[in-house]
Coordinates of C-alpha atoms and ligand atoms in Angstrom, one line a residue:
Chain A
M159 CA -105.8 51.1 124.8
L160 CA -102.4 51.7 123.2
E161 CA -99.4 50.5 125.1
V162 CA -96.0 51.4 123.8
R163 CA -93.3 49.3 125.5
D164 CA -89.6 50.1 125.4
I165 CA -89.7 51.3 121.8
T166 CA -86.2 51.9 120.4
C167 CA -85.5 53.1 116.9
V168 CA -82.0 53.6 115.5
F169 CA -81.2 55.2 112.1
G170 CA -77.6 54.3 111.3
G171 CA -75.8 55.8 114.3
L172 CA -78.6 58.0 115.5
V173 CA -80.8 56.8 118.3
A174 CA -84.1 58.5 117.3
L175 CA -86.1 56.8 120.1
D176 CA -84.6 55.2 123.2
R177 CA -86.7 52.8 125.2
V178 CA -89.8 54.9 125.1
S179 CA -92.8 53.6 127.0
F180 CA -96.3 55.0 127.7
T181 CA -99.9 54.2 127.6
A182 CA -102.7 56.1 125.9
Q183 CA -105.9 55.4 127.8
R184 CA -109.2 54.7 126.0
G185 CA -111.3 57.8 125.5
E186 CA -108.6 60.2 126.5
I187 CA -106.5 62.7 124.5
T188 CA -102.9 62.0 125.0
G189 CA -100.4 64.7 124.0
V190 CA -96.9 64.0 122.8
I191 CA -94.7 67.1 123.0
G192 CA -91.0 67.8 122.7
P193 CA -88.5 70.1 120.9
N194 CA -87.7 69.7 117.2
G195 CA -86.0 66.4 116.5
A196 CA -87.2 64.8 119.7
G197 CA -88.6 61.8 117.9
K198 CA -92.3 62.5 117.9
T199 CA -92.9 61.9 114.2
T200 CA -90.6 58.8 114.4
L201 CA -92.8 57.5 117.2
F202 CA -95.9 58.0 115.0
N203 CA -94.2 56.4 112.1
I204 CA -93.6 53.3 114.2
V205 CA -97.0 53.2 115.8
S206 CA -98.6 53.4 112.3
G207 CA -96.3 50.8 110.8
I208 CA -94.5 53.0 108.4
Y209 CA -91.1 52.5 110.1
Q210 CA -89.8 49.4 111.7
R211 CA -88.8 49.6 115.3
T212 CA -85.4 48.4 116.4
A213 CA -86.7 46.9 119.6
G214 CA -89.8 47.1 121.8
S215 CA -93.4 46.2 121.3
I216 CA -96.7 47.9 120.7
V217 CA -100.0 46.5 122.1
F218 CA -103.3 47.8 120.9
G219 CA -106.4 46.7 122.9
D220 CA -105.3 43.2 123.7
L221 CA -103.5 42.6 120.4
D222 CA -99.8 42.7 119.8
V223 CA -99.5 44.9 116.7
S224 CA -95.8 45.4 116.7
G225 CA -94.4 45.3 113.1
L226 CA -97.7 45.1 111.3
P227 CA -97.9 47.0 108.0
P228 CA -99.9 50.2 107.9
E229 CA -102.8 48.8 105.9
R230 CA -103.3 46.0 108.6
L231 CA -103.1 48.5 111.4
A232 CA -105.7 50.7 109.7
R233 CA -108.1 47.8 109.6
H234 CA -107.5 47.3 113.4
G235 CA -108.6 50.9 113.9
L236 CA -105.3 52.7 114.2
V237 CA -105.2 55.7 111.8
R238 CA -103.1 58.8 111.6
T239 CA -102.7 62.1 109.9
F240 CA -99.4 63.6 108.7
Q241 CA -97.2 66.5 109.7
N242 CA -96.8 67.5 106.1
I243 CA -100.3 67.0 104.8
E244 CA -100.5 64.0 102.5
L245 CA -103.6 64.6 100.4
F246 CA -104.3 63.0 97.1
G247 CA -103.7 66.1 95.0
Q248 CA -105.2 64.7 91.7
M249 CA -108.5 64.1 93.3
T250 CA -111.4 66.2 94.5
V251 CA -112.0 66.8 98.2
L252 CA -114.9 64.4 98.2
E253 CA -112.9 61.7 96.5
N254 CA -110.2 62.0 99.1
V255 CA -112.7 61.1 101.8
M256 CA -114.1 58.3 99.6
V257 CA -110.6 56.8 99.6
G258 CA -110.8 56.9 103.4
L259 CA -113.9 54.7 103.1
H260 CA -112.0 52.0 101.1
T261 CA -112.0 49.6 104.0
K262 CA -115.7 50.2 104.6
S263 CA -116.5 48.7 101.2
T264 CA -115.8 45.4 99.6
S265 CA -116.5 45.4 95.9
G266 CA -113.6 43.7 94.1
L267 CA -111.9 44.6 90.9
L268 CA -114.3 42.5 88.8
A269 CA -117.5 43.8 90.5
C270 CA -116.2 47.4 89.9
A271 CA -115.4 46.8 86.2
L272 CA -118.8 45.2 85.6
R273 CA -120.6 47.8 87.7
L274 CA -122.7 45.1 89.3
P275 CA -125.8 46.3 91.1
W276 CA -124.4 45.9 94.7
Q277 CA -121.3 47.8 93.7
R278 CA -123.4 50.7 92.5
R279 CA -125.4 50.7 95.8
E280 CA -122.1 50.6 97.7
E281 CA -120.8 53.5 95.7
K282 CA -123.8 55.6 96.5
K283 CA -123.4 54.8 100.2
I284 CA -119.7 55.8 100.1
R285 CA -120.6 59.1 98.4
S286 CA -123.2 60.1 100.9
R287 CA -121.1 59.0 103.9
A288 CA -118.2 61.0 102.6
R289 CA -120.4 64.1 102.4
E290 CA -121.5 63.5 106.0
L291 CA -117.8 63.4 107.0
L292 CA -117.1 66.7 105.2
D293 CA -120.0 68.1 107.1
Y294 CA -118.7 66.8 110.4
V295 CA -115.3 68.7 110.0
G296 CA -117.0 71.7 108.6
I297 CA -116.1 71.9 105.0
P298 CA -119.2 70.6 103.1
D299 CA -119.0 73.3 100.4
L300 CA -115.6 72.2 99.2
A301 CA -116.6 68.7 98.1
D302 CA -116.0 69.2 94.4
Q303 CA -112.8 71.3 94.6
S304 CA -109.5 69.8 93.8
A305 CA -107.7 68.8 97.0
A306 CA -104.5 70.3 95.7
S307 CA -106.1 73.8 95.7
L308 CA -107.1 73.8 99.4
P309 CA -105.4 76.3 101.7
F310 CA -103.5 74.7 104.5
G311 CA -106.1 74.9 107.2
Q312 CA -108.8 73.2 105.2
G313 CA -106.3 70.6 103.9
R314 CA -105.8 69.7 107.6
L315 CA -109.5 69.3 108.1
L316 CA -109.8 67.2 105.0
E317 CA -107.1 64.9 106.3
I318 CA -108.9 64.5 109.5
A319 CA -112.2 63.8 107.7
R320 CA -110.5 61.2 105.6
A321 CA -109.0 59.5 108.7
L322 CA -112.3 59.6 110.5
A323 CA -113.9 57.8 107.5
L324 CA -112.2 54.6 108.8
E325 CA -114.0 55.0 112.1
P326 CA -110.7 54.6 114.0
Q327 CA -110.5 53.6 117.6
L328 CA -107.3 55.5 117.9
L329 CA -106.6 58.6 115.8
S330 CA -103.0 59.9 115.8
M331 CA -102.5 63.5 114.7
D332 CA -99.1 64.9 113.9
E333 CA -99.0 68.6 114.5
P334 CA -102.5 69.3 113.2
A335 CA -102.3 73.0 114.2
A336 CA -99.1 73.8 112.3
G337 CA -99.7 76.6 109.9
L338 CA -103.1 77.4 111.2
N339 CA -104.1 80.9 112.4
S340 CA -105.5 81.3 115.9
R341 CA -109.2 81.1 114.9
E342 CA -108.5 77.9 112.9
T343 CA -106.6 76.5 115.9
W344 CA -109.5 77.2 118.2
Q345 CA -111.9 75.4 115.8
L346 CA -109.4 72.5 115.6
G347 CA -109.4 72.2 119.4
E348 CA -113.2 72.1 119.3
L349 CA -113.1 69.4 116.6
I350 CA -110.6 67.3 118.5
R351 CA -112.8 67.4 121.6
R352 CA -115.8 66.4 119.5
I353 CA -113.9 63.5 118.1
R354 CA -113.1 62.3 121.6
Q355 CA -116.7 62.7 122.7
D356 CA -117.7 60.4 119.8
G357 CA -115.6 57.7 121.4
V358 CA -112.3 58.0 119.5
T359 CA -109.0 57.9 121.5
V360 CA -106.7 60.6 120.4
L361 CA -102.9 60.8 120.3
L362 CA -101.8 64.3 119.5
V363 CA -98.3 65.6 118.6
E364 CA -98.4 69.4 118.8
H365 CA -96.1 72.4 119.3
D366 CA -98.9 74.8 120.0
M367 CA -98.8 74.6 123.8
E368 CA -102.0 76.5 124.4
L369 CA -103.9 73.9 122.4
V370 CA -102.0 71.0 124.0
M371 CA -102.6 72.2 127.6
D372 CA -106.2 72.9 126.7
V373 CA -107.3 69.7 125.2
C374 CA -105.0 66.9 126.5
D375 CA -105.8 64.7 129.5
R376 CA -102.2 63.4 129.7
I377 CA -99.0 64.6 128.2
I378 CA -95.8 62.7 127.3
V379 CA -92.7 64.8 126.9
L380 CA -89.9 63.5 124.6
N381 CA -86.5 65.0 124.3
L382 CA -83.6 63.6 122.2
G383 CA -85.4 60.3 121.8
Q384 CA -86.0 59.7 125.5
K385 CA -89.1 60.1 127.6
L386 CA -88.5 63.1 129.8
A387 CA -91.7 63.4 131.7
E388 CA -95.3 62.2 131.8
G389 CA -98.3 63.7 133.6
T390 CA -101.3 65.9 133.5
P391 CA -101.0 69.3 131.7
R392 CA -100.6 70.9 135.1
Q393 CA -97.8 68.6 136.2
I394 CA -96.0 69.1 132.9
Q395 CA -96.2 72.9 133.1
E396 CA -94.5 72.8 136.5
N397 CA -91.9 70.2 135.6
R398 CA -88.4 71.6 135.8
A399 CA -86.8 69.2 133.5
V400 CA -89.4 70.0 130.8
I401 CA -88.9 73.7 131.2
A402 CA -85.2 73.2 130.9
A403 CA -85.5 71.1 127.8
Y404 CA -87.6 73.8 126.2
L405 CA -85.2 76.5 127.1
G406 CA -82.5 74.5 125.4
E407 CA -80.4 73.5 128.3
G408 CA -81.2 69.8 127.9
Chain B
M727 CA -121.8 59.0 85.4
R728 CA -124.3 60.5 82.8
R729 CA -121.4 62.4 81.3
E730 CA -119.4 59.2 81.1
W731 CA -122.2 57.4 79.2
F732 CA -122.4 60.3 76.8
K733 CA -118.6 60.2 76.1
F734 CA -118.7 56.5 75.6
A735 CA -121.7 56.7 73.2
L736 CA -119.9 59.4 71.2
Y737 CA -116.7 57.3 71.1
A738 CA -118.6 54.2 70.0
L739 CA -120.4 56.2 67.3
I740 CA -117.1 57.5 65.9
V741 CA -115.8 54.0 65.8
L742 CA -118.8 52.5 64.1
L743 CA -118.8 55.2 61.5
A744 CA -115.1 55.0 60.8
P745 CA -115.3 52.2 58.2
L746 CA -117.7 54.3 56.1
C747 CA -115.3 57.2 56.0
V748 CA -112.4 55.2 54.7
N749 CA -114.5 53.2 52.2
G750 CA -112.6 50.0 52.5
G751 CA -109.1 49.3 51.2
Y752 CA -105.8 49.9 52.9
L753 CA -107.0 52.4 55.6
L754 CA -109.5 50.0 56.9
N755 CA -106.7 47.6 57.6
V756 CA -104.9 50.4 59.5
L757 CA -108.0 50.9 61.6
V758 CA -107.9 47.3 62.7
F759 CA -104.4 48.0 64.1
V760 CA -105.7 51.1 65.7
G761 CA -108.0 48.9 67.6
I762 CA -105.3 46.5 68.7
N763 CA -103.1 49.4 69.8
T764 CA -106.0 51.0 71.6
L765 CA -106.4 47.8 73.7
L766 CA -102.7 47.9 74.5
A767 CA -102.6 51.6 75.4
V768 CA -105.7 51.4 77.6
G769 CA -104.2 48.4 79.4
L770 CA -100.9 50.2 80.0
N771 CA -102.6 53.4 81.1
L772 CA -104.5 51.5 83.9
L773 CA -101.1 50.6 85.3
L774 CA -99.1 53.8 84.5
G775 CA -101.6 56.5 84.5
F776 CA -103.7 55.4 87.4
A777 CA -101.5 53.3 89.7
G778 CA -98.4 55.2 88.6
Q779 CA -96.4 52.1 88.0
I780 CA -94.3 51.9 84.9
S781 CA -93.9 48.9 82.6
L782 CA -91.5 48.7 79.7
G783 CA -92.4 45.0 79.1
Q784 CA -95.9 45.4 77.7
A785 CA -94.8 44.1 74.3
A786 CA -93.8 40.9 76.0
F787 CA -97.3 40.2 77.2
Y788 CA -98.6 41.1 73.8
G789 CA -96.1 38.7 72.2
L790 CA -97.0 35.9 74.7
G791 CA -100.6 36.3 73.6
A792 CA -99.7 36.2 69.9
Y793 CA -97.4 33.3 70.2
G794 CA -99.6 31.4 72.7
S795 CA -102.5 31.6 70.3
G796 CA -100.3 31.2 67.2
V797 CA -98.5 28.1 68.4
L798 CA -101.5 26.4 70.0
T799 CA -103.6 26.8 66.8
A800 CA -101.1 26.6 64.0
S801 CA -98.9 23.8 65.5
Y802 CA -101.3 21.9 67.7
G803 CA -104.7 22.6 66.0
W804 CA -106.5 24.0 69.1
N805 CA -109.7 25.9 68.7
P806 CA -108.6 29.6 68.4
W807 CA -111.0 30.8 71.1
L808 CA -109.9 28.1 73.5
A809 CA -106.2 29.1 72.7
L810 CA -107.0 32.7 73.4
V811 CA -108.5 31.9 76.8
A812 CA -105.7 29.5 77.7
A813 CA -103.1 32.1 76.8
A814 CA -104.9 34.8 78.7
L815 CA -105.2 32.6 81.8
T816 CA -101.5 31.6 81.7
V817 CA -100.3 35.1 81.2
G818 CA -102.6 36.2 84.0
V819 CA -101.1 33.7 86.4
L820 CA -97.6 34.5 85.2
A821 CA -98.1 38.3 85.7
F822 CA -99.6 37.8 89.1
A823 CA -96.6 35.7 90.1
I824 CA -93.9 38.0 88.8
G825 CA -95.9 41.0 89.9
F826 CA -95.2 40.5 93.6
P827 CA -91.4 40.7 93.5
I828 CA -91.3 43.2 90.5
L829 CA -93.7 45.7 91.9
K830 CA -91.8 46.0 95.2
L831 CA -89.4 48.0 93.0
K832 CA -90.0 51.7 92.4
G833 CA -89.3 54.2 89.6
H834 CA -86.2 53.5 87.6
Y835 CA -85.7 50.0 89.2
L836 CA -89.2 49.0 88.1
A837 CA -88.6 50.3 84.6
M838 CA -85.4 48.2 84.5
A839 CA -87.0 45.1 85.8
T840 CA -89.9 45.2 83.4
L841 CA -87.5 46.0 80.6
G842 CA -85.4 43.0 81.5
F843 CA -88.5 40.8 81.5
G844 CA -89.4 42.1 78.0
I845 CA -85.9 41.3 76.7
I846 CA -86.0 37.8 78.1
V847 CA -89.3 37.0 76.5
F848 CA -88.0 38.5 73.2
I849 CA -85.0 36.3 73.3
V850 CA -87.2 33.3 73.9
F851 CA -89.3 34.1 70.8
N852 CA -86.1 34.3 68.8
E853 CA -84.3 31.3 70.2
Y854 CA -86.9 28.6 70.7
V855 CA -87.0 28.0 67.0
D856 CA -88.6 24.6 67.2
I857 CA -91.7 26.1 68.9
T858 CA -91.8 29.7 67.7
G859 CA -90.2 29.4 64.3
G860 CA -87.5 31.8 65.5
P861 CA -86.6 35.1 63.7
S862 CA -88.2 33.9 60.5
G863 CA -91.6 33.8 62.1
L864 CA -94.6 31.6 62.6
P865 CA -96.9 31.3 59.6
G866 CA -100.2 29.5 59.1
I867 CA -102.2 30.9 62.0
P868 CA -105.9 30.4 61.2
N869 CA -108.5 33.2 61.3
L870 CA -111.0 33.3 64.1
T871 CA -114.4 31.9 63.5
A872 CA -117.8 32.4 65.2
A873 CA -121.2 31.0 64.3
G874 CA -120.0 29.6 61.0
M875 CA -118.4 32.9 60.0
T876 CA -114.6 33.2 59.4
F877 CA -113.1 36.6 60.2
D878 CA -111.0 36.7 57.1
S879 CA -111.6 40.2 55.8
D880 CA -110.6 43.6 57.2
L881 CA -114.2 44.7 57.7
K882 CA -115.0 41.6 59.7
N883 CA -111.9 41.9 61.8
F884 CA -112.6 45.6 62.3
Y885 CA -116.0 44.8 63.9
L886 CA -114.7 41.9 65.9
I887 CA -111.7 43.7 67.3
W888 CA -113.5 47.0 67.9
A889 CA -116.3 45.1 69.8
V890 CA -113.5 43.9 72.1
V891 CA -112.0 47.4 72.3
L892 CA -115.3 49.0 73.2
T893 CA -116.0 46.4 75.9
V894 CA -112.5 46.9 77.4
V895 CA -112.9 50.7 77.3
L896 CA -116.2 50.4 79.0
L897 CA -114.9 48.1 81.7
A898 CA -111.9 50.4 82.2
I899 CA -114.1 53.5 82.6
N900 CA -116.2 51.7 85.2
L901 CA -113.1 50.6 87.0
V902 CA -111.5 54.0 87.3
H903 CA -114.7 55.5 88.6
S904 CA -115.0 52.9 91.4
R905 CA -113.4 52.4 94.8
I906 CA -110.6 50.4 93.1
G907 CA -109.9 53.3 90.7
R908 CA -109.8 55.8 93.5
A909 CA -107.4 53.5 95.5
L910 CA -105.1 53.2 92.5
R911 CA -105.0 57.0 92.1
A912 CA -104.4 57.3 95.8
I913 CA -101.4 55.0 95.5
H914 CA -100.1 57.1 92.7
D915 CA -100.4 60.4 94.7
S916 CA -99.1 59.1 98.0
E917 CA -98.6 55.4 98.6
V918 CA -97.9 56.0 102.3
A919 CA -101.1 57.9 102.8
A920 CA -103.1 55.3 100.9
R921 CA -101.7 52.5 103.0
V922 CA -102.4 54.3 106.2
L923 CA -106.0 54.5 105.1
G924 CA -106.1 50.7 104.8
V925 CA -105.5 50.4 101.1
N926 CA -103.5 47.2 100.4
A927 CA -101.2 48.9 97.9
R928 CA -99.1 45.9 97.2
L929 CA -101.9 43.6 96.2
L930 CA -103.7 46.3 94.3
K931 CA -100.7 47.1 92.2
V932 CA -100.2 43.4 91.4
Q933 CA -103.9 43.1 90.5
I934 CA -103.8 46.0 88.1
F935 CA -100.5 44.8 86.6
T936 CA -102.2 41.5 86.0
C937 CA -105.2 43.2 84.3
S938 CA -103.0 45.2 82.0
A939 CA -100.9 42.1 81.1
V940 CA -104.1 40.1 80.3
I941 CA -105.5 42.9 78.2
S942 CA -102.2 43.0 76.3
C943 CA -102.2 39.2 75.9
I944 CA -105.8 39.2 74.4
A945 CA -104.6 42.0 72.0
G946 CA -101.8 39.7 71.0
S947 CA -104.1 36.8 70.3
L948 CA -106.4 39.0 68.2
Y949 CA -103.4 40.3 66.3
A950 CA -102.1 36.8 65.6
H951 CA -105.5 35.6 64.2
T952 CA -105.8 38.8 62.1
V953 CA -102.4 38.8 60.4
T954 CA -102.0 35.0 60.4
F955 CA -98.2 35.4 60.5
I956 CA -96.2 36.6 63.4
S957 CA -92.5 37.2 64.0
P958 CA -90.5 38.4 67.1
A959 CA -89.8 41.8 65.5
S960 CA -93.3 43.0 66.4
F961 CA -92.8 42.3 70.1
G962 CA -89.5 44.0 70.8
F963 CA -88.4 46.7 73.2
H964 CA -89.2 49.5 70.6
F965 CA -92.8 48.5 70.6
S966 CA -93.1 48.8 74.4
I967 CA -91.7 52.4 74.0
E968 CA -94.2 53.1 71.2
L969 CA -97.0 52.1 73.6
L970 CA -95.6 54.3 76.3
T971 CA -95.6 57.2 73.8
M972 CA -99.2 56.6 72.9
V973 CA -100.3 56.6 76.5
I974 CA -98.2 59.7 77.4
I975 CA -99.3 61.7 74.3
G976 CA -102.9 60.9 74.9
G977 CA -102.6 61.8 78.6
L978 CA -101.8 59.7 81.6
G979 CA -104.8 58.8 83.6
S980 CA -107.3 59.4 80.8
I981 CA -108.8 56.4 79.1
Y982 CA -110.0 58.3 76.1
G983 CA -106.6 59.9 76.0
S984 CA -105.1 56.5 75.4
C985 CA -107.7 55.8 72.7
L986 CA -106.7 59.1 71.0
G987 CA -103.0 58.5 71.5
A988 CA -103.2 55.0 70.0
A989 CA -105.2 56.2 67.0
L990 CA -102.9 59.1 66.4
L991 CA -99.6 57.1 66.6
T992 CA -101.0 54.3 64.4
L993 CA -102.5 56.6 61.8
L994 CA -99.8 59.2 61.7
P995 CA -97.0 57.1 60.1
E996 CA -99.5 56.3 57.4
M997 CA -100.4 59.9 56.9
L998 CA -96.8 60.9 56.9
R999 CA -96.0 58.6 53.9
T1000 CA -96.4 61.7 51.7
F1001 CA -93.2 63.0 53.3
Q1002 CA -91.5 59.8 52.1
D1003 CA -88.0 59.6 53.6
Y1004 CA -88.6 62.5 55.9
D1005 CA -91.5 61.0 57.7
I1006 CA -89.4 60.0 60.7
V1007 CA -88.2 63.6 61.1
V1008 CA -91.8 64.9 61.1
Y1009 CA -92.8 62.2 63.5
G1010 CA -90.0 63.0 65.9
F1011 CA -90.7 66.7 65.7
L1012 CA -94.4 66.1 66.6
L1013 CA -93.4 64.0 69.6
V1014 CA -91.0 66.6 70.9
A1015 CA -93.5 69.5 70.3
M1016 CA -96.2 67.5 72.1
T1017 CA -94.2 66.7 75.2
M1018 CA -92.9 70.3 75.4
F1019 CA -96.2 72.1 74.9
L1020 CA -98.8 69.6 76.1
P1021 CA -97.1 67.7 78.9
G1022 CA -100.6 66.7 80.3
G1023 CA -101.4 65.0 77.0
L1024 CA -103.8 65.7 74.2
V1025 CA -107.0 65.2 76.2
Q1026 CA -106.0 67.6 78.9
G1027 CA -104.7 70.1 76.4
G1028 CA -108.0 69.9 74.5
G1029 CA -109.9 70.5 77.8
L1030 CA -107.7 73.6 78.5
L1031 CA -108.4 74.9 75.0
L1032 CA -112.1 74.4 75.4
S1033 CA -112.2 76.2 78.7
Q1034 CA -110.3 79.1 77.2
L1035 CA -112.7 79.3 74.3
K1036 CA -115.6 79.3 76.7
R1037 CA -114.1 82.2 78.5
L1038 CA -113.7 84.2 75.3
W1039 CA -117.3 83.5 74.3
P1040 CA -119.4 86.5 75.4
G1041 CA -122.4 86.0 77.5
R1042 CA -121.4 82.5 78.7
G1043 CA -119.4 80.9 81.4
G1044 CA -120.8 83.5 83.9
N1045 CA -118.2 83.2 86.6
N1046 CA -115.6 85.2 84.6
A1047 CA -116.6 88.8 84.4
Ligands
ATP1398 N1 -86.0 58.2 108.0 C1 -85.0 58.7 108.8 N2 -83.7 58.4 108.5 C2 -82.8 59.0 109.3 N3 -83.0 59.8 110.4 C3 -84.3 60.1 110.7 C4 -85.4 59.6 109.9 N4 -86.5 60.1 110.4 C5 -86.2 60.8 111.4 N5 -84.8 60.9 111.6 C6 -84.1 61.6 112.6 O1 -84.7 61.2 113.9 C7 -84.7 62.3 114.7 C8 -86.2 62.6 115.2 O2 -86.9 63.1 114.1 P1 -88.5 63.3 114.2 O3 -88.9 63.7 112.8 O4 -89.1 62.1 114.8 O5 -88.6 64.6 115.1 P2 -89.9 65.4 115.6 O6 -89.9 65.2 117.1 O7 -91.1 64.9 114.8 O8 -89.5 66.8 115.2 P3 -90.4 68.0 114.6 O9 -91.0 68.7 115.8 O10 -89.4 68.9 114.0 O11 -91.4 67.5 113.7 C9 -84.2 63.5 114.0 O12 -82.8 63.7 114.3 C10 -84.3 63.1 112.5 O13 -83.3 63.7 111.8
MG1399 MG1 -92.4 65.8 113.5

């Protein structure tokens, strides 16, 4: 599904990623773990087109998507969420999800300004679909609240709903459990499984080991920009190099 | 949307009744300029308040409209409506073309680039004396005509210009409540997040920049045919700043805020005439007070005031015990 080949990313003198390769299989949940500064977010930024890679390539399905800008990748079905939630704070919760439906609608600037009949029909559809998505992630009552006023946990759910609006083939989530309490984390785990069941391939960066070991099919371990290990949760738990990296011996 | 219709109807009513309140004369003339400035402020707000992109060159597009119409009609004898459309199309193409490189810039750099554009256009108005008449201006621009009627009085111009204003306000309201409006606000809040959701931020910014340029250009054409004489002084840097002030005072991201801001800043100097030489002091004081105490603009401030009043009102607004 997603094949990352020898991705290298250099910031000035700092090698944030050093020839990292892995494959995320269709229909699986692939975890990416590693200590702080390992390069996980950088990897996501490259996969989602926000940063440019220094070398390497990314193949999605049978399409070479290396170097495409984020809006193109989104239309190919590659969508992500952010480590520091990036909600549209001036908008309501519902409107945030409606922005996620942007690519699912086509009315141009003129049609919108003139409120042409098909634009109004489309708008209605967008609105009802957005409500369905809020329902799906479990926050239907918050539709009319300001997105800026949401507590952290619900903000995360909103971000996921907004990303799902694009009907992605691959959803990348950067530390979705950060800042959640244990009940919220458990609910998040259930949601991630449900998303996978609905046919979405998931790439998950997460520090919460319980969650990662619980939901992931395969795990990639990064350390200091290099791939340290790869395997099933079981294999990773028993891997000495990984344990050493986490204990800080490198 | 019902509420939007109500607001629009109220605004249209106020506009239509305004000429009756001023019973002709000088103030009616001022109301015509309120209309032109409203067009300009709404156009700028689409760009600044919704997409979050600054432009300090709006006066240039305004001037291009005025000079486009002025030169084509006064010097070449074109039909004024044809000249208006030709100017709007040309400015649209120009804005679209310069929009791509310019809107790659952000923040201060964008401000500087649009400022530079404004200054260049201003210099052109001044220096191409053969075409524009230079600093001494371009006289002899005909009034607009339609169905055998010439728009040669303040009252006629009032209705003509405000018909355009109400149309543009309605279109703008529709736009900001659509998928395009949401995408613009999304770009404003977090461009990266908007792009990751598939919003083509670059194209959309250029499109809205073009819209706002074309609206300014049309305002310029209407201005030229109303006053029949134009000179570069009306299209300088200070006027871009004045427009910016209107939009900010009214409230960024509020269409009616821009209407209010334009009305206030056009009427205020007239009202302040009683202060004679001190009017500029009072004007400056009001500006500073506004930005200090109502940074969200008048419309938001008014909304806050209303919600406070509702709270104080006994037996209403139930959720506050
Ligand atoms: N835009 C940038 N410019 C320069 N250096 C960067 C940039 N982004 C990331 N880095 C550096 O790259 C390295 C990897 O950072 P990254 O954010 O990818 O880590 P991470 O694995 O996501 O860490 P965390 O678990 O704390 O989120 C860090 O040393 C970081 O300082
Ligand atoms: Mg990170």
